[in-house]
């Protein structure tokens, strides 16, 4: 998918519920959209990348015409929709719910609204969609970026460290980190913050030459009184308390540490699109990532998801 094509799809995307319902009334409309989104409208063979394919099974399966290949590629294979037996129409609507509500929705809400037989199915769907709420290779933050750590967790739980990075008046990233020492902070800085970006912190010892790797540093140690008057990192305090309230409110504090990162990605995704003109267009961003990300099975989700996953699996 080219950048231009992605932007064109975004511009033409419905902007509210009414337009969304009109545009995607049935399976066929969703199928055609996904073909646009995944292949610029022209299905390709997943094995040899050939563009000559036969459409089978109502255009949800494509067979390569090359006699030496003959591979069959399904519309959803290799994407986060991999293996789904539910209609795309239902998927589109669940994604809509998760994207447009300011405080998101819980898996229990989705089970109730869509009449899913089990909570576990709704939970699995929600996690697939959360996975599509962060790009595979996100752009780095630019401009003056604030950096701080928040402690998240409830009574009786260990507190989890979350590093919050936010552009002044712009985008935010939250990363569940194994500690607040320089080595951990360096991983977050390298992966999320542009090299020429100025970083504003509270002067905590972990923010040093190693972790900031040459980035300009505005460190200000403030007393409690000074903070009350004019907090240097007010934005960060605000983000941290919002994410805590959201975890306790929408999700009743029931998030396991190993899944915390997914919730942080979801929160950031919506926050970063809070000024989107035409709220339904946020769905377009999610669908882009659905076709770009690898499949996520329930087993992978339960058995192979680890705490602080950006420290173990990403390419840094
Ligand atoms: Zn082929």
Short mmCIF file of N, CA and C in Angstrom, two decimals, residues 37-113:
data_model
loop_
_atom_site.label_atom_id
_atom_site.label_comp_id
_atom_site.label_asym_id
_atom_site.label_seq_id
_atom_site.Cartn_x
_atom_site.Cartn_y
_atom_site.Cartn_z
N UNK A 37 -7.47 -1.48 0.70
CA UNK A 37 -6.58 -1.17 1.80
C UNK A 37 -5.32 -2.04 1.76
N UNK A 38 -5.51 -3.32 1.46
CA UNK A 38 -4.38 -4.25 1.50
C UNK A 38 -3.55 -4.22 0.23
N UNK A 39 -4.23 -4.12 -0.94
CA UNK A 39 -3.52 -4.29 -2.21
C UNK A 39 -3.76 -3.16 -3.20
N UNK A 40 -4.11 -2.00 -2.77
CA UNK A 40 -4.46 -0.91 -3.70
C UNK A 40 -5.54 -1.34 -4.69
N UNK A 41 -6.41 -2.23 -4.28
CA UNK A 41 -7.51 -2.65 -5.14
C UNK A 41 -7.19 -3.83 -6.04
N UNK A 42 -5.90 -4.25 -6.12
CA UNK A 42 -5.54 -5.37 -7.00
C UNK A 42 -4.90 -6.50 -6.20
N UNK A 43 -5.68 -7.56 -5.90
CA UNK A 43 -5.16 -8.66 -5.09
C UNK A 43 -3.87 -9.26 -5.67
N UNK A 44 -2.97 -9.64 -4.80
CA UNK A 44 -1.69 -10.21 -5.22
C UNK A 44 -1.50 -11.58 -4.56
N UNK A 45 -0.67 -12.38 -5.19
CA UNK A 45 -0.34 -13.69 -4.65
C UNK A 45 0.62 -13.50 -3.47
N UNK A 46 0.30 -14.13 -2.35
CA UNK A 46 1.13 -13.95 -1.16
C UNK A 46 2.45 -14.71 -1.28
N UNK A 47 2.50 -15.66 -2.21
CA UNK A 47 3.71 -16.48 -2.33
C UNK A 47 4.70 -15.86 -3.32
N UNK A 48 4.23 -15.53 -4.55
CA UNK A 48 5.17 -15.04 -5.56
C UNK A 48 4.97 -13.56 -5.87
N UNK A 49 4.03 -12.94 -5.21
CA UNK A 49 3.72 -11.52 -5.40
C UNK A 49 3.17 -11.21 -6.80
N UNK A 50 2.77 -12.25 -7.52
CA UNK A 50 2.18 -12.05 -8.85
C UNK A 50 0.84 -11.32 -8.75
N UNK A 51 0.52 -10.56 -9.82
CA UNK A 51 -0.72 -9.79 -9.78
C UNK A 51 -1.85 -10.45 -10.57
N UNK A 52 -1.53 -11.56 -11.24
CA UNK A 52 -2.58 -12.26 -11.99
C UNK A 52 -3.15 -13.37 -11.12
N UNK A 53 -4.37 -13.15 -10.67
CA UNK A 53 -5.01 -14.14 -9.79
C UNK A 53 -6.48 -14.32 -10.20
N UNK A 54 -7.01 -15.51 -9.94
CA UNK A 54 -8.45 -15.75 -10.10
C UNK A 54 -9.14 -15.51 -8.78
N UNK A 55 -10.29 -14.90 -8.84
CA UNK A 55 -11.06 -14.73 -7.61
C UNK A 55 -11.92 -15.98 -7.39
N UNK A 56 -11.87 -16.53 -6.20
CA UNK A 56 -12.69 -17.68 -5.82
C UNK A 56 -13.52 -17.32 -4.60
N UNK A 57 -14.46 -18.17 -4.24
CA UNK A 57 -15.24 -18.02 -3.00
C UNK A 57 -15.75 -16.58 -2.81
N UNK A 58 -16.51 -16.11 -3.77
CA UNK A 58 -17.08 -14.76 -3.72
C UNK A 58 -16.04 -13.66 -3.53
N UNK A 59 -14.87 -13.90 -4.09
CA UNK A 59 -13.85 -12.84 -4.04
C UNK A 59 -13.19 -12.69 -2.68
N UNK A 60 -13.17 -13.77 -1.89
CA UNK A 60 -12.44 -13.70 -0.62
C UNK A 60 -11.19 -14.57 -0.68
N UNK A 61 -11.03 -15.29 -1.81
CA UNK A 61 -9.86 -16.15 -1.99
C UNK A 61 -9.34 -15.93 -3.41
N UNK A 62 -8.01 -15.85 -3.55
CA UNK A 62 -7.43 -15.55 -4.86
C UNK A 62 -6.38 -16.60 -5.21
N UNK A 63 -6.57 -17.22 -6.40
CA UNK A 63 -5.60 -18.24 -6.80
C UNK A 63 -4.68 -17.69 -7.87
N UNK A 64 -3.38 -17.85 -7.64
CA UNK A 64 -2.36 -17.39 -8.57
C UNK A 64 -2.50 -18.16 -9.89
N UNK A 65 -2.45 -17.46 -11.03
CA UNK A 65 -2.65 -18.16 -12.31
C UNK A 65 -1.36 -18.80 -12.82
N UNK A 66 -0.21 -18.45 -12.25
CA UNK A 66 1.07 -19.03 -12.70
C UNK A 66 1.04 -20.53 -12.48
N UNK A 67 1.24 -21.30 -13.54
CA UNK A 67 1.17 -22.77 -13.38
C UNK A 67 2.17 -23.28 -12.35
N UNK A 68 3.31 -22.61 -12.22
CA UNK A 68 4.33 -23.08 -11.26
C UNK A 68 3.98 -22.70 -9.82
N UNK A 69 2.97 -21.85 -9.63
CA UNK A 69 2.66 -21.36 -8.28
C UNK A 69 1.31 -21.87 -7.79
N UNK A 70 0.26 -21.37 -8.37
CA UNK A 70 -1.11 -21.80 -8.03
C UNK A 70 -1.47 -21.58 -6.56
N UNK A 71 -0.71 -20.78 -5.89
CA UNK A 71 -0.96 -20.54 -4.48
C UNK A 71 -2.31 -19.82 -4.28
N UNK A 72 -2.99 -20.18 -3.22
CA UNK A 72 -4.25 -19.49 -2.91
C UNK A 72 -4.05 -18.55 -1.73
N UNK A 73 -4.42 -17.30 -1.94
CA UNK A 73 -4.26 -16.28 -0.90
C UNK A 73 -5.64 -15.81 -0.49
N UNK A 74 -5.91 -15.85 0.79
CA UNK A 74 -7.22 -15.34 1.20
C UNK A 74 -7.10 -13.87 1.56
N UNK A 75 -8.20 -13.18 1.48
CA UNK A 75 -8.22 -11.74 1.73
C UNK A 75 -7.69 -11.41 3.13
N UNK A 76 -7.96 -12.31 4.07
CA UNK A 76 -7.60 -12.01 5.45
C UNK A 76 -6.31 -12.70 5.91
N UNK A 77 -5.80 -13.66 5.12
CA UNK A 77 -4.62 -14.40 5.60
C UNK A 77 -3.41 -13.49 5.76
N UNK A 78 -2.64 -13.75 6.77
CA UNK A 78 -1.43 -12.95 7.00
C UNK A 78 -1.71 -11.58 7.61
N UNK A 79 -2.96 -11.29 7.93
CA UNK A 79 -3.31 -10.01 8.56
C UNK A 79 -3.87 -10.31 9.96
N UNK A 80 -4.24 -9.28 10.67
CA UNK A 80 -4.83 -9.50 11.99
C UNK A 80 -6.22 -10.15 11.90
N UNK A 81 -6.83 -10.13 10.71
CA UNK A 81 -8.11 -10.81 10.52
C UNK A 81 -7.93 -12.30 10.21
N UNK A 82 -6.69 -12.74 10.15
CA UNK A 82 -6.36 -14.13 9.79
C UNK A 82 -7.24 -15.14 10.53
N UNK A 83 -7.83 -16.03 9.74
CA UNK A 83 -8.58 -17.14 10.33
C UNK A 83 -9.96 -16.80 10.87
N UNK A 84 -10.40 -15.56 10.68
CA UNK A 84 -11.71 -15.21 11.24
C UNK A 84 -12.83 -15.84 10.42
N UNK A 85 -13.86 -16.27 11.13
CA UNK A 85 -15.02 -16.81 10.43
C UNK A 85 -16.22 -15.88 10.55
N UNK A 86 -16.02 -14.81 11.30
CA UNK A 86 -17.11 -13.85 11.47
C UNK A 86 -17.12 -12.87 10.29
N UNK A 87 -18.29 -12.34 9.93
CA UNK A 87 -18.36 -11.40 8.81
C UNK A 87 -17.51 -10.15 9.05
N UNK A 88 -16.93 -9.65 7.97
CA UNK A 88 -16.14 -8.41 8.06
C UNK A 88 -17.01 -7.26 8.55
N UNK A 89 -18.28 -7.35 8.17
CA UNK A 89 -19.22 -6.28 8.56
C UNK A 89 -19.25 -6.12 10.09
N UNK A 90 -19.21 -7.25 10.79
CA UNK A 90 -19.21 -7.19 12.26
C UNK A 90 -17.88 -6.63 12.76
N UNK A 91 -16.78 -7.09 12.16
CA UNK A 91 -15.46 -6.56 12.54
C UNK A 91 -15.42 -5.03 12.39
N UNK A 92 -15.90 -4.56 11.25
CA UNK A 92 -15.85 -3.11 10.99
C UNK A 92 -16.60 -2.35 12.08
N UNK A 93 -17.72 -2.93 12.52
CA UNK A 93 -18.51 -2.24 13.53
C UNK A 93 -17.88 -2.29 14.93
N UNK A 94 -17.24 -3.40 15.22
CA UNK A 94 -16.56 -3.49 16.53
C UNK A 94 -15.39 -2.48 16.54
N UNK A 95 -14.67 -2.43 15.43
CA UNK A 95 -13.55 -1.46 15.33
C UNK A 95 -14.08 -0.03 15.49
N UNK A 96 -15.20 0.22 14.87
CA UNK A 96 -15.82 1.56 14.99
C UNK A 96 -16.05 1.90 16.47
N UNK A 97 -16.66 0.97 17.19
CA UNK A 97 -16.96 1.22 18.61
C UNK A 97 -15.68 1.55 19.39
N UNK A 98 -14.65 0.77 19.12
CA UNK A 98 -13.42 0.94 19.90
C UNK A 98 -12.70 2.25 19.55
N UNK A 99 -12.85 2.67 18.30
CA UNK A 99 -12.14 3.88 17.86
C UNK A 99 -12.83 5.18 18.24
N UNK A 100 -14.15 5.22 18.17
CA UNK A 100 -14.81 6.52 18.26
C UNK A 100 -15.18 6.98 19.68
N UNK A 101 -15.34 6.03 20.60
CA UNK A 101 -15.73 6.46 21.94
C UNK A 101 -14.53 7.03 22.67
N UNK A 102 -14.72 8.18 23.26
CA UNK A 102 -13.60 8.88 23.87
C UNK A 102 -12.88 8.01 24.91
N UNK A 103 -13.62 7.19 25.63
CA UNK A 103 -12.99 6.36 26.64
C UNK A 103 -12.95 4.89 26.24
N UNK A 104 -13.11 4.64 24.94
CA UNK A 104 -13.07 3.26 24.46
C UNK A 104 -14.24 2.45 24.99
N UNK A 105 -14.17 1.15 24.80
CA UNK A 105 -15.17 0.24 25.35
C UNK A 105 -14.45 -0.99 25.87
N UNK A 106 -15.07 -1.69 26.80
CA UNK A 106 -14.43 -2.89 27.35
C UNK A 106 -14.87 -4.11 26.56
N UNK A 107 -14.17 -5.22 26.76
CA UNK A 107 -14.55 -6.46 26.09
C UNK A 107 -15.96 -6.88 26.51
N UNK A 108 -16.30 -6.64 27.78
CA UNK A 108 -17.64 -6.99 28.26
C UNK A 108 -18.71 -6.18 27.53
N UNK A 109 -18.41 -4.89 27.27
CA UNK A 109 -19.34 -4.06 26.49
C UNK A 109 -19.56 -4.66 25.11
N UNK A 110 -18.45 -5.04 24.47
CA UNK A 110 -18.53 -5.57 23.10
C UNK A 110 -19.32 -6.88 23.09
N UNK A 111 -19.08 -7.72 24.08
CA UNK A 111 -19.82 -8.98 24.16
C UNK A 111 -21.32 -8.70 24.23
N UNK A 112 -21.67 -7.72 25.05
CA UNK A 112 -23.07 -7.37 25.26
C UNK A 112 -23.69 -6.74 24.01
N UNK A 113 -22.99 -5.74 23.44
CA UNK A 113 -23.54 -5.00 22.30
C UNK A 113 -23.72 -5.89 21.07
#
